[in-house]
Amino acid sequence: MFKGLVKWARVKSPWILHMNCGSCNGCDIEILAALIPRLDVERFGVLLKGTPRHADVLVCTGPVTKQMKERLKRVYDQMPEPKFVVVVGQCGSSGGIYQGAYGVEGGIDTVIPVNAYIPGCPPRPDAIADGLIKLLASIDKGGKP
Amino acid sequence: MVCGKGVEGIDILLTLLYLFIFPGFLFLFAFSLFTEYLDRKIYARMQRRVGPPFLQPFADLVKLAAKEDVVPEKAEHFMFTAAPIIGLAAIFAAYLYLPIVSSTGLHSFNGDLVVVLYLLTIPTLALFLGGWYSGNVFGQKGGMRVASLLFSYEIPFFLALLTPALIEGSWKMADIVHFEISHPLEFIVSLLGFVIALIALQGKLERLPFDIPEAETEIVAGPLVEYSGRRLALFRLARDAEMVVGAGLLAVVFLAGPEPIVQLEPVYLSWIVGALVFLVKTLFVIFLLILMKSAVARIRTDQMISFAYKWLIPLALVQIFIAIMVRFLGGI
Ligand code: SF4
């Protein structure tokens, strides 16, 4: 019963941390647009937090540049367990148009484990919110997605 | 004691009930979470949003409590852990002195008003210590802001809350409540004090426009930067409880708390009525706090300090002068 309560709480209260790993900023603007009053993700308990210590879901954008690789790892390690990673945009999923560029490492999943991908260049704000909700639903269904 | 007459055994049982269930710790816990819900919901409604669901604060709390326990390497382990506990304990202790069900709290003595005021200062210090010992620059910066702003709201808060005590001539909350109910005019005389106390309480709770120590757009989360898991949950709970106790204190000192008491038999019924009256008044104060939060934006540190010293403190002194004059000229 206790486990059920904890899982319910986890699904109901995902606090997100937004991180730009080298994106063109298109995706980041769309993430901020997903947090506006119009979509009101606080309905689902989503709050934007500034520090990795408070966050449950890391929302990353963009291809991981060589400079950003260590920092992304560090931020990921600073988050307390259990943590989830959502990738927003084409670049983060695979490297996108930056694939093979000299300063670019590749998609986010070459550095840290990823739980959900939201494709698009950039994805619409409602698609981002929808991706987050789908992640929550899959956590609800069975542990780690 | 809570109950004057009755068998010893029942006395103890009732005291325990009072301490732990209603209106003790369990009730304070539930009421604090409800207050946070109200806060976020009304805030959201004022921005034309839907706002969080009813159980949201509870879900946040459970989630945080079930998260991994992280103490940063640079943090001082003992103080880092002790700070949230000290803060929460001080608030729970202050809560017990508030007269909730009847005009005397669990224990009422001359000077309990001052004790509650001091106990309400401790969470601020705990926040400062927690930020300072977290070993993070943002945390230390936030802690410094907490400490440097302390006096700008604490002085007007104390001065304003002493007005009713001055008019009545007693430091006992029970006496103040009695006096207020027999002299309703007192509210008008101390209206200025009520407004000042309300603004200062907002500063004390570090809410908009005085959320300078938190300032998530400047210093991430202030003193709470390194806090995670159950320590963060304790801090959040302490903040909500502080809001309840602070609002309850204003309701008691300025709005006569649980009075007018209807004497009913058995005594439980009159307790319930008293608690309901108290709740309505507390919620009214909380509502005013939320309105203030939704209507304003954050101000700078220097603006807040000059506002406090140029306006709040002089006005509080004027209020005290009025109180003394009223008392001198023969009371209300
Ligand atoms: S997916 Fe498109 S919008 Fe997003 S970072 Fe890449 S190029 Fe920019």
CSV table of C-alpha atoms and ligand atoms in Angstrom, one decimal:
chain,number,residue,atom,x,y,z
A,1,MET,CA,0.0,0.0,0.0
A,2,PHE,CA,2.8,2.3,0.9
A,3,LYS,CA,4.5,1.7,-2.4
A,4,GLY,CA,1.3,2.5,-4.2
A,5,LEU,CA,1.1,5.8,-2.3
A,6,VAL,CA,4.7,6.7,-3.2
A,7,LYS,CA,4.1,5.9,-6.9
A,8,TRP,CA,0.9,7.9,-6.9
A,9,ALA,CA,2.8,10.9,-5.4
A,10,ARG,CA,5.7,10.5,-7.9
A,11,VAL,CA,3.3,10.6,-10.8
A,12,LYS,CA,1.4,13.5,-9.4
A,13,SER,CA,4.3,15.7,-8.7
A,14,PRO,CA,7.0,15.8,-11.3
A,15,TRP,CA,9.3,18.8,-10.9
A,16,ILE,CA,11.3,19.6,-13.9
A,17,LEU,CA,14.7,21.1,-14.6
A,18,HIS,CA,15.3,22.5,-18.0
A,19,MET,CA,18.8,22.2,-19.4
A,20,ASN,CA,20.2,23.4,-22.7
A,21,CYS,CA,23.1,21.2,-23.9
A,22,GLY,CA,23.9,23.1,-27.0
A,23,SER,CA,20.6,23.6,-28.7
A,24,CYS,CA,19.8,26.4,-31.2
A,25,ASN,CA,17.4,27.8,-28.5
A,26,GLY,CA,14.4,27.0,-30.6
A,27,CYS,CA,13.4,24.1,-28.4
A,28,ASP,CA,14.1,26.1,-25.2
A,29,ILE,CA,11.6,28.8,-26.2
A,30,GLU,CA,9.0,26.2,-26.9
A,31,ILE,CA,9.6,24.6,-23.5
A,32,LEU,CA,9.0,27.9,-21.8
A,33,ALA,CA,5.9,28.3,-24.0
A,34,ALA,CA,4.7,25.0,-22.6
A,35,LEU,CA,4.9,26.4,-19.1
A,36,ILE,CA,2.7,29.4,-19.8
A,37,PRO,CA,-0.7,29.9,-18.1
A,38,ARG,CA,-2.5,28.9,-21.2
A,39,LEU,CA,-1.4,25.3,-21.0
A,40,ASP,CA,-1.0,25.4,-17.3
A,41,VAL,CA,1.0,22.3,-16.6
A,42,GLU,CA,0.6,23.0,-12.9
A,43,ARG,CA,-2.7,21.1,-13.3
A,44,PHE,CA,-0.5,18.0,-13.4
A,45,GLY,CA,1.7,19.1,-10.6
A,46,VAL,CA,4.6,20.2,-12.9
A,47,LEU,CA,6.8,22.9,-11.5
A,48,LEU,CA,9.9,24.4,-13.0
A,49,LYS,CA,12.8,24.3,-10.5
A,50,GLY,CA,16.1,26.0,-10.8
A,51,THR,CA,18.3,23.4,-9.1
A,52,PRO,CA,18.9,19.7,-9.9
A,53,ARG,CA,18.5,18.8,-6.2
A,54,HIS,CA,14.8,19.6,-6.3
A,55,ALA,CA,14.1,18.1,-9.7
A,56,ASP,CA,12.7,14.8,-10.7
A,57,VAL,CA,12.6,15.1,-14.5
A,58,LEU,CA,15.5,16.5,-16.5
A,59,VAL,CA,14.3,18.2,-19.7
A,60,CYS,CA,17.2,18.5,-22.1
A,61,THR,CA,17.4,20.0,-25.5
A,62,GLY,CA,19.9,20.1,-28.3
A,63,PRO,CA,22.8,18.0,-29.4
A,64,VAL,CA,25.4,17.4,-26.6
A,65,THR,CA,28.5,19.4,-27.5
A,66,LYS,CA,31.9,18.2,-26.3
A,67,GLN,CA,32.0,21.1,-23.9
A,68,MET,CA,28.6,20.3,-22.4
A,69,LYS,CA,29.2,16.6,-22.0
A,70,GLU,CA,30.8,16.7,-18.6
A,71,ARG,CA,28.4,19.3,-17.3
A,72,LEU,CA,25.4,17.3,-18.4
A,73,LYS,CA,26.7,14.3,-16.6
A,74,ARG,CA,27.3,16.3,-13.5
A,75,VAL,CA,23.8,17.8,-13.4
A,76,TYR,CA,22.4,14.3,-13.9
A,77,ASP,CA,24.4,12.9,-11.0
A,78,GLN,CA,23.3,15.8,-8.8
A,79,MET,CA,19.7,14.9,-9.1
A,80,PRO,CA,18.4,12.6,-6.4
A,81,GLU,CA,17.0,9.2,-7.4
A,82,PRO,CA,14.5,8.3,-8.8
A,83,LYS,CA,15.1,10.6,-11.8
A,84,PHE,CA,13.8,10.7,-15.4
A,85,VAL,CA,15.1,12.3,-18.5
A,86,VAL,CA,13.0,13.7,-21.3
A,87,VAL,CA,14.6,14.8,-24.5
A,88,VAL,CA,13.0,17.6,-26.5
A,89,GLY,CA,13.7,18.1,-30.2
A,90,GLN,CA,15.3,16.3,-33.1
A,91,CYS,CA,18.8,17.3,-32.2
A,92,GLY,CA,18.6,15.9,-28.7
A,93,SER,CA,17.2,12.6,-29.9
A,94,SER,CA,19.8,11.8,-32.5
A,95,GLY,CA,22.0,14.8,-33.1
A,96,GLY,CA,19.7,16.1,-35.8
A,97,ILE,CA,21.3,18.4,-38.4
A,98,TYR,CA,24.4,18.8,-36.2
A,99,GLN,CA,25.2,15.1,-36.5
A,100,GLY,CA,28.9,14.6,-37.2
A,101,ALA,CA,29.8,18.2,-36.6
A,102,TYR,CA,33.3,18.7,-35.2
A,103,GLY,CA,32.2,20.0,-31.8
A,104,VAL,CA,29.2,17.7,-31.3
A,105,GLU,CA,29.1,14.5,-29.3
A,106,GLY,CA,25.7,13.3,-30.5
A,107,GLY,CA,22.2,12.8,-29.0
A,108,ILE,CA,21.6,13.0,-25.3
A,109,ASP,CA,21.4,9.3,-25.0
A,110,THR,CA,25.1,8.9,-25.8
A,111,VAL,CA,25.8,10.5,-22.4
A,112,ILE,CA,23.0,9.7,-20.0
A,113,PRO,CA,20.0,7.2,-20.1
A,114,VAL,CA,16.9,8.7,-21.6
A,115,ASN,CA,13.3,7.8,-20.7
A,116,ALA,CA,11.3,9.7,-23.4
A,117,TYR,CA,11.9,11.5,-26.7
A,118,ILE,CA,9.7,14.3,-28.0
A,119,PRO,CA,10.5,14.7,-31.7
A,120,GLY,CA,10.1,17.9,-33.7
A,121,CYS,CA,12.2,20.8,-34.8
A,122,PRO,CA,11.1,22.4,-32.5
A,123,PRO,CA,8.1,20.4,-31.1
A,124,ARG,CA,5.0,22.4,-30.4
A,125,PRO,CA,4.4,23.4,-26.7
A,126,ASP,CA,1.4,21.1,-26.5
A,127,ALA,CA,3.5,18.2,-27.9
A,128,ILE,CA,6.0,18.8,-25.1
A,129,ALA,CA,3.3,18.9,-22.4
A,130,ASP,CA,1.8,15.7,-24.0
A,131,GLY,CA,5.2,14.0,-24.0
A,132,LEU,CA,5.6,14.7,-20.3
A,133,ILE,CA,2.1,13.4,-19.5
A,134,LYS,CA,2.9,10.2,-21.5
A,135,LEU,CA,6.1,9.7,-19.5
A,136,LEU,CA,4.0,10.0,-16.3
A,137,ALA,CA,1.5,7.6,-17.6
A,138,SER,CA,4.2,5.0,-18.4
A,139,ILE,CA,5.7,5.5,-14.9
A,140,ASP,CA,2.2,4.9,-13.5
A,141,LYS,CA,1.8,1.7,-15.5
A,142,GLY,CA,5.0,0.0,-14.4
A,143,GLY,CA,8.1,1.3,-12.7
A,144,LYS,CA,10.7,2.6,-15.0
A,145,PRO,CA,9.5,3.1,-18.6
B,1,MET,CA,-5.0,23.4,31.6
B,2,VAL,CA,-7.5,22.8,28.9
B,3,CYS,CA,-10.3,21.5,31.0
B,4,GLY,CA,-10.9,22.8,34.4
B,5,LYS,CA,-12.9,20.0,36.0
B,6,GLY,CA,-13.2,16.3,35.5
B,7,VAL,CA,-11.5,13.2,36.5
B,8,GLU,CA,-7.7,13.1,36.3
B,9,GLY,CA,-7.6,10.3,33.7
B,10,ILE,CA,-9.9,12.0,31.3
B,11,ASP,CA,-8.0,15.1,31.8
B,12,ILE,CA,-4.8,13.5,30.6
B,13,LEU,CA,-6.5,11.9,27.7
B,14,LEU,CA,-8.0,15.2,26.5
B,15,THR,CA,-4.7,16.9,26.8
B,16,LEU,CA,-3.1,14.2,24.6
B,17,LEU,CA,-5.9,14.5,22.2
B,18,TYR,CA,-5.4,18.3,22.2
B,19,LEU,CA,-1.7,17.9,21.7
B,20,PHE,CA,-1.6,15.4,18.9
B,21,ILE,CA,-4.9,15.3,17.0
B,22,PHE,CA,-7.1,18.3,17.3
B,23,PRO,CA,-6.2,21.0,17.3
B,24,GLY,CA,-2.7,19.7,17.8
B,25,PHE,CA,0.0,18.5,15.4
B,26,LEU,CA,-2.1,16.3,13.1
B,27,PHE,CA,-4.6,19.1,12.5
B,28,LEU,CA,-1.8,21.7,12.0
B,29,PHE,CA,-0.2,19.3,9.4
B,30,ALA,CA,-3.4,19.0,7.5
B,31,PHE,CA,-4.2,22.6,7.7
B,32,SER,CA,-0.8,23.6,6.5
B,33,LEU,CA,-1.1,21.4,3.4
B,34,PHE,CA,-4.5,22.9,2.8
B,35,THR,CA,-3.1,26.4,3.1
B,36,GLU,CA,-0.5,25.6,0.5
B,37,TYR,CA,-3.2,24.3,-1.8
B,38,LEU,CA,-5.3,27.4,-1.3
B,39,ASP,CA,-2.2,29.6,-1.9
B,40,ARG,CA,-1.4,27.9,-5.2
B,41,LYS,CA,-4.9,27.5,-6.3
B,42,ILE,CA,-6.0,31.1,-5.7
B,43,TYR,CA,-2.7,32.3,-7.2
B,44,ALA,CA,-3.4,30.3,-10.3
B,45,ARG,CA,-6.9,31.5,-10.6
B,46,MET,CA,-5.8,35.1,-10.4
B,47,GLN,CA,-3.5,34.3,-13.4
B,48,ARG,CA,-6.5,32.6,-15.2
B,49,ARG,CA,-5.1,29.2,-14.8
B,50,VAL,CA,-6.7,26.1,-13.5
B,51,GLY,CA,-4.2,25.4,-10.7
B,52,PRO,CA,-3.1,22.3,-9.0
B,53,PRO,CA,-5.4,19.5,-7.8
B,54,PHE,CA,-6.6,19.3,-4.2
B,55,LEU,CA,-4.0,16.8,-3.0
B,56,GLN,CA,-1.1,18.4,-4.8
B,57,PRO,CA,0.8,19.6,-1.6
B,58,PHE,CA,0.4,16.1,-0.1
B,59,ALA,CA,1.7,14.5,-3.2
B,60,ASP,CA,4.7,16.8,-3.2
B,61,LEU,CA,5.4,16.0,0.4
B,62,VAL,CA,5.2,12.2,-0.1
B,63,LYS,CA,7.3,12.3,-3.2
B,64,LEU,CA,10.0,14.4,-1.5
B,65,ALA,CA,10.0,12.1,1.5
B,66,ALA,CA,10.5,9.1,-0.7
B,67,LYS,CA,13.4,10.5,-2.7
B,68,GLU,CA,17.0,9.7,-2.3
B,69,ASP,CA,18.7,11.3,0.7
B,70,VAL,CA,21.5,13.5,-0.5
B,71,VAL,CA,23.9,15.5,1.7
B,72,PRO,CA,26.4,17.4,-0.4
B,73,GLU,CA,30.1,16.8,0.4
B,74,LYS,CA,30.8,20.4,1.2
B,75,ALA,CA,27.8,20.7,3.6
B,76,GLU,CA,28.1,20.5,7.4
B,77,HIS,CA,26.2,17.3,7.9
B,78,PHE,CA,24.9,18.0,11.4
B,79,MET,CA,23.7,21.5,10.9
B,80,PHE,CA,22.4,20.7,7.4
B,81,THR,CA,20.1,18.1,8.9
B,82,ALA,CA,19.3,19.9,12.1
B,83,ALA,CA,18.1,23.2,10.5
B,84,PRO,CA,14.8,22.1,9.1
B,85,ILE,CA,14.0,20.1,12.2
B,86,ILE,CA,14.6,23.1,14.4
B,87,GLY,CA,12.5,25.3,12.3
B,88,LEU,CA,9.6,22.9,12.2
B,89,ALA,CA,9.8,22.2,15.9
B,90,ALA,CA,9.8,25.9,16.8
B,91,ILE,CA,6.6,26.5,14.8
B,92,PHE,CA,4.8,23.5,16.3
B,93,ALA,CA,5.8,24.8,19.7
B,94,ALA,CA,4.4,28.3,18.9
B,95,TYR,CA,1.2,26.7,17.6
B,96,LEU,CA,0.4,25.2,21.0
B,97,TYR,CA,0.2,28.6,22.7
B,98,LEU,CA,-2.3,29.9,20.3
B,99,PRO,CA,-5.8,30.0,21.8
B,100,ILE,CA,-7.7,27.9,19.4
B,101,VAL,CA,-10.6,26.2,20.9
B,102,SER,CA,-11.1,28.5,23.9
B,103,SER,CA,-9.6,31.7,24.9
B,104,THR,CA,-6.8,30.0,26.7
B,105,GLY,CA,-4.5,27.8,24.7
B,106,LEU,CA,-3.0,24.6,26.0
B,107,HIS,CA,-1.2,26.7,28.5
B,108,SER,CA,-1.7,30.4,29.0
B,109,PHE,CA,0.5,32.7,31.1
B,110,ASN,CA,1.5,36.3,31.3
B,111,GLY,CA,3.8,36.9,28.4
B,112,ASP,CA,2.8,34.1,26.0
B,113,LEU,CA,2.5,36.6,23.2
B,114,VAL,CA,6.2,37.4,23.5
B,115,VAL,CA,7.1,33.7,23.6
B,116,VAL,CA,5.1,33.1,20.4
B,117,LEU,CA,6.8,36.0,18.7
B,118,TYR,CA,10.2,34.7,19.6
B,119,LEU,CA,9.4,31.2,18.5
B,120,LEU,CA,8.3,32.5,15.2
B,121,THR,CA,11.7,34.1,14.6
B,122,ILE,CA,13.5,30.7,14.9
B,123,PRO,CA,12.4,29.3,11.5
B,124,THR,CA,14.1,32.3,9.8
B,125,LEU,CA,17.3,31.6,11.7
B,126,ALA,CA,17.0,27.9,10.8
B,127,LEU,CA,16.7,28.9,7.2
B,128,PHE,CA,19.8,31.1,7.4
B,129,LEU,CA,21.8,28.3,9.1
B,130,GLY,CA,20.6,25.7,6.6
B,131,GLY,CA,21.7,27.9,3.7
B,132,TRP,CA,24.9,28.9,5.3
B,133,TYR,CA,26.0,25.3,6.1
B,134,SER,CA,24.9,23.9,2.7
B,135,GLY,CA,28.4,24.8,1.3
B,136,ASN,CA,26.9,26.3,-1.8
B,137,VAL,CA,27.5,29.9,-2.8
B,138,PHE,CA,23.9,30.4,-3.8
B,139,GLY,CA,22.8,28.9,-0.5
B,140,GLN,CA,25.2,31.2,1.4
B,141,LYS,CA,24.1,34.2,-0.5
B,142,GLY,CA,20.5,33.4,0.2
B,143,GLY,CA,21.3,32.8,3.8
B,144,MET,CA,22.9,36.2,4.0
B,145,ARG,CA,19.8,37.8,2.5
B,146,VAL,CA,17.6,36.0,5.0
B,147,ALA,CA,19.7,37.4,7.8
B,148,SER,CA,20.0,40.9,6.5
B,149,LEU,CA,16.3,41.3,5.9
B,150,LEU,CA,15.4,39.9,9.3
B,151,PHE,CA,15.3,43.2,11.1
B,152,SER,CA,13.5,45.1,8.4
B,153,TYR,CA,10.3,43.2,9.0
B,154,GLU,CA,10.8,41.9,12.5
B,155,ILE,CA,10.8,45.3,14.1
B,156,PRO,CA,7.5,46.5,12.6
B,157,PHE,CA,6.0,43.1,13.2
B,158,PHE,CA,6.8,43.2,16.9
B,159,LEU,CA,5.7,46.8,17.3
B,160,ALA,CA,2.4,46.2,15.5
B,161,LEU,CA,1.6,43.1,17.5
B,162,LEU,CA,2.3,44.9,20.7
B,163,THR,CA,-0.4,47.5,20.1
B,164,PRO,CA,-3.3,45.5,21.3
B,165,ALA,CA,-1.2,44.4,24.2
B,166,LEU,CA,-0.6,48.0,25.1
B,167,ILE,CA,-4.2,49.0,24.8
B,168,GLU,CA,-5.2,46.2,27.0
B,169,GLY,CA,-2.3,46.4,29.3
B,170,SER,CA,-1.5,42.7,29.3
B,171,TRP,CA,0.9,40.3,27.6
B,172,LYS,CA,-1.4,37.5,27.8
B,173,MET,CA,-3.3,36.4,24.7
B,174,ALA,CA,-6.3,35.2,26.6
B,175,ASP,CA,-6.7,38.7,28.2
B,176,ILE,CA,-6.3,40.4,24.8
B,177,VAL,CA,-9.0,38.2,23.3
B,178,HIS,CA,-11.3,38.8,26.2
B,179,PHE,CA,-10.8,42.5,26.0
B,180,GLU,CA,-11.3,42.6,22.3
B,181,ILE,CA,-14.6,40.9,22.4
B,182,SER,CA,-15.9,43.3,25.1
B,183,HIS,CA,-14.6,46.4,23.3
B,184,PRO,CA,-15.2,45.9,19.5
B,185,LEU,CA,-13.9,49.5,18.9
B,186,GLU,CA,-10.4,48.3,19.6
B,187,PHE,CA,-10.3,46.8,16.1
B,188,ILE,CA,-10.7,50.2,14.5
B,189,VAL,CA,-8.0,51.7,16.8
B,190,SER,CA,-5.5,49.0,15.9
B,191,LEU,CA,-6.5,48.7,12.2
B,192,LEU,CA,-3.2,50.4,11.1
B,193,GLY,CA,-1.3,47.9,13.2
B,194,PHE,CA,-3.2,45.1,11.5
B,195,VAL,CA,-2.1,46.3,8.1
B,196,ILE,CA,1.5,46.7,9.2
B,197,ALA,CA,1.6,43.3,10.8
B,198,LEU,CA,0.1,41.8,7.6
B,199,ILE,CA,2.8,43.3,5.4
B,200,ALA,CA,5.5,42.3,7.8
B,201,LEU,CA,4.2,38.8,8.0
B,202,GLN,CA,4.4,38.6,4.3
B,203,GLY,CA,8.1,39.5,4.6
B,204,LYS,CA,8.5,37.0,7.4
B,205,LEU,CA,7.2,34.2,5.3
B,206,GLU,CA,9.4,35.3,2.4
B,207,ARG,CA,6.6,35.6,-0.1
B,208,LEU,CA,6.1,38.0,-2.9
B,209,PRO,CA,7.0,40.9,-2.9
B,210,PHE,CA,9.6,40.1,-0.3
B,211,ASP,CA,10.8,36.7,-1.6
B,212,ILE,CA,14.3,38.2,-2.0
B,213,PRO,CA,16.1,35.4,-0.3
B,214,GLU,CA,14.5,32.8,-2.6
B,215,ALA,CA,14.6,34.9,-5.8
B,216,GLU,CA,14.6,31.9,-8.2
B,217,THR,CA,15.4,34.2,-11.1
B,218,GLU,CA,18.5,35.5,-9.4
B,219,ILE,CA,20.0,33.0,-7.0
B,220,VAL,CA,18.2,29.8,-8.0
B,221,ALA,CA,16.4,28.8,-4.8
B,222,GLY,CA,18.4,30.7,-2.1
B,223,PRO,CA,19.1,28.8,1.1
B,224,LEU,CA,17.3,25.7,-0.2
B,225,VAL,CA,19.5,25.2,-3.2
B,226,GLU,CA,21.2,22.1,-1.9
B,227,TYR,CA,18.3,20.7,0.0
B,228,SER,CA,16.5,17.7,-1.4
B,229,GLY,CA,14.4,14.8,-0.3
B,230,ARG,CA,13.0,14.8,3.1
B,231,ARG,CA,14.9,17.8,4.4
B,232,LEU,CA,13.4,19.9,1.7
B,233,ALA,CA,10.0,18.4,2.6
B,234,LEU,CA,10.5,19.5,6.2
B,235,PHE,CA,11.4,23.0,5.1
B,236,ARG,CA,8.4,23.3,2.9
B,237,LEU,CA,6.1,22.0,5.7
B,238,ALA,CA,7.7,24.4,8.1
B,239,ARG,CA,7.0,27.3,5.7
B,240,ASP,CA,3.4,26.3,5.3
B,241,ALA,CA,3.0,25.8,9.0
B,242,GLU,CA,4.6,29.2,9.7
B,243,MET,CA,2.0,30.7,7.4
B,244,VAL,CA,-0.8,29.1,9.4
B,245,VAL,CA,0.6,30.1,12.8
B,246,GLY,CA,1.4,33.6,11.7
B,247,ALA,CA,-2.0,34.1,10.3
B,248,GLY,CA,-3.5,32.5,13.4
B,249,LEU,CA,-1.5,34.9,15.6
B,250,LEU,CA,-2.8,37.9,13.7
B,251,ALA,CA,-6.4,36.5,13.9
B,252,VAL,CA,-6.0,36.1,17.7
B,253,VAL,CA,-4.3,39.4,18.5
B,254,PHE,CA,-6.3,41.6,16.2
B,255,LEU,CA,-9.5,39.7,15.4
B,256,ALA,CA,-10.2,38.1,18.8
B,257,GLY,CA,-9.4,34.6,17.8
B,258,PRO,CA,-11.9,31.9,18.8
B,259,GLU,CA,-14.3,34.4,20.5
B,260,PRO,CA,-17.1,35.1,20.8
B,261,ILE,CA,-17.4,31.8,22.6
B,262,VAL,CA,-20.8,30.3,22.9
B,263,GLN,CA,-21.1,28.4,26.2
B,264,LEU,CA,-22.6,25.1,25.3
B,265,GLU,CA,-22.9,21.8,27.2
B,266,PRO,CA,-21.0,19.6,27.0
B,267,VAL,CA,-17.8,21.6,26.7
B,268,TYR,CA,-16.7,19.9,23.5
B,269,LEU,CA,-19.4,21.6,21.5
B,270,SER,CA,-18.3,25.0,22.5
B,271,TRP,CA,-14.8,24.0,21.6
B,272,ILE,CA,-15.8,23.0,18.2
B,273,VAL,CA,-17.6,26.3,17.6
B,274,GLY,CA,-14.6,28.2,18.9
B,275,ALA,CA,-12.3,26.3,16.6
B,276,LEU,CA,-14.6,27.0,13.6
B,277,VAL,CA,-14.6,30.8,14.4
B,278,PHE,CA,-10.8,30.7,14.7
B,279,LEU,CA,-10.6,28.9,11.4
B,280,VAL,CA,-12.7,31.4,9.6
B,281,LYS,CA,-10.7,34.3,10.9
B,282,THR,CA,-7.4,32.6,10.1
B,283,LEU,CA,-8.5,31.8,6.6
B,284,PHE,CA,-9.5,35.4,6.1
B,285,VAL,CA,-5.9,36.5,7.0
B,286,ILE,CA,-4.4,33.9,4.8
B,287,PHE,CA,-6.7,35.0,2.0
B,288,LEU,CA,-5.4,38.6,2.4
B,289,LEU,CA,-1.8,37.3,2.2
B,290,ILE,CA,-2.5,35.4,-1.0
B,291,LEU,CA,-4.1,38.4,-2.6
B,292,MET,CA,-1.0,40.5,-1.7
B,293,LYS,CA,1.2,37.8,-3.3
B,294,SER,CA,-0.7,37.7,-6.5
B,295,ALA,CA,-0.9,41.4,-6.9
B,296,VAL,CA,2.7,42.4,-6.7
B,297,ALA,CA,6.2,41.7,-8.1
B,298,ARG,CA,9.5,41.2,-6.3
B,299,ILE,CA,11.3,44.3,-5.0
B,300,ARG,CA,15.1,44.7,-4.5
B,301,THR,CA,16.8,44.3,-1.1
B,302,ASP,CA,17.6,47.9,-0.7
B,303,GLN,CA,14.0,48.9,-1.6
B,304,MET,CA,12.6,46.5,1.0
B,305,ILE,CA,14.9,47.8,3.7
B,306,SER,CA,14.2,51.4,3.0
B,307,PHE,CA,10.5,50.7,2.7
B,308,ALA,CA,10.6,49.0,6.1
B,309,TYR,CA,12.6,51.8,7.8
B,310,LYS,CA,10.9,54.7,6.1
B,311,TRP,CA,7.3,53.6,6.3
B,312,LEU,CA,6.6,50.5,8.3
B,313,ILE,CA,8.5,51.3,11.5
B,314,PRO,CA,7.3,55.0,11.7
B,315,LEU,CA,3.8,53.9,11.0
B,316,ALA,CA,4.0,51.3,13.7
B,317,LEU,CA,5.3,53.9,16.1
B,318,VAL,CA,2.4,56.1,15.2
B,319,GLN,CA,0.1,53.2,16.0
B,320,ILE,CA,1.8,52.7,19.3
B,321,PHE,CA,1.4,56.4,20.1
B,322,ILE,CA,-2.3,56.1,19.3
B,323,ALA,CA,-2.6,53.1,21.5
B,324,ILE,CA,-0.9,54.9,24.4
B,325,MET,CA,-3.1,58.0,23.9
B,326,VAL,CA,-6.2,55.9,23.9
B,327,ARG,CA,-5.2,54.2,27.1
B,328,PHE,CA,-4.2,57.5,28.7
B,329,LEU,CA,-7.5,59.2,27.8
B,330,GLY,CA,-9.5,56.5,29.6
B,331,GLY,CA,-9.7,53.6,27.2
B,332,ILE,CA,-12.2,52.7,24.6
C,1,SF4,S1,15.5,20.3,-32.8
C,1,SF4,FE1,15.4,22.2,-34.1
C,1,SF4,S2,14.8,23.8,-32.7
C,1,SF4,FE2,15.5,22.1,-31.4
C,1,SF4,S3,17.6,22.5,-31.0
C,1,SF4,FE3,17.6,21.2,-32.8
C,1,SF4,S4,17.6,22.7,-34.6
C,1,SF4,FE4,17.0,23.8,-32.7
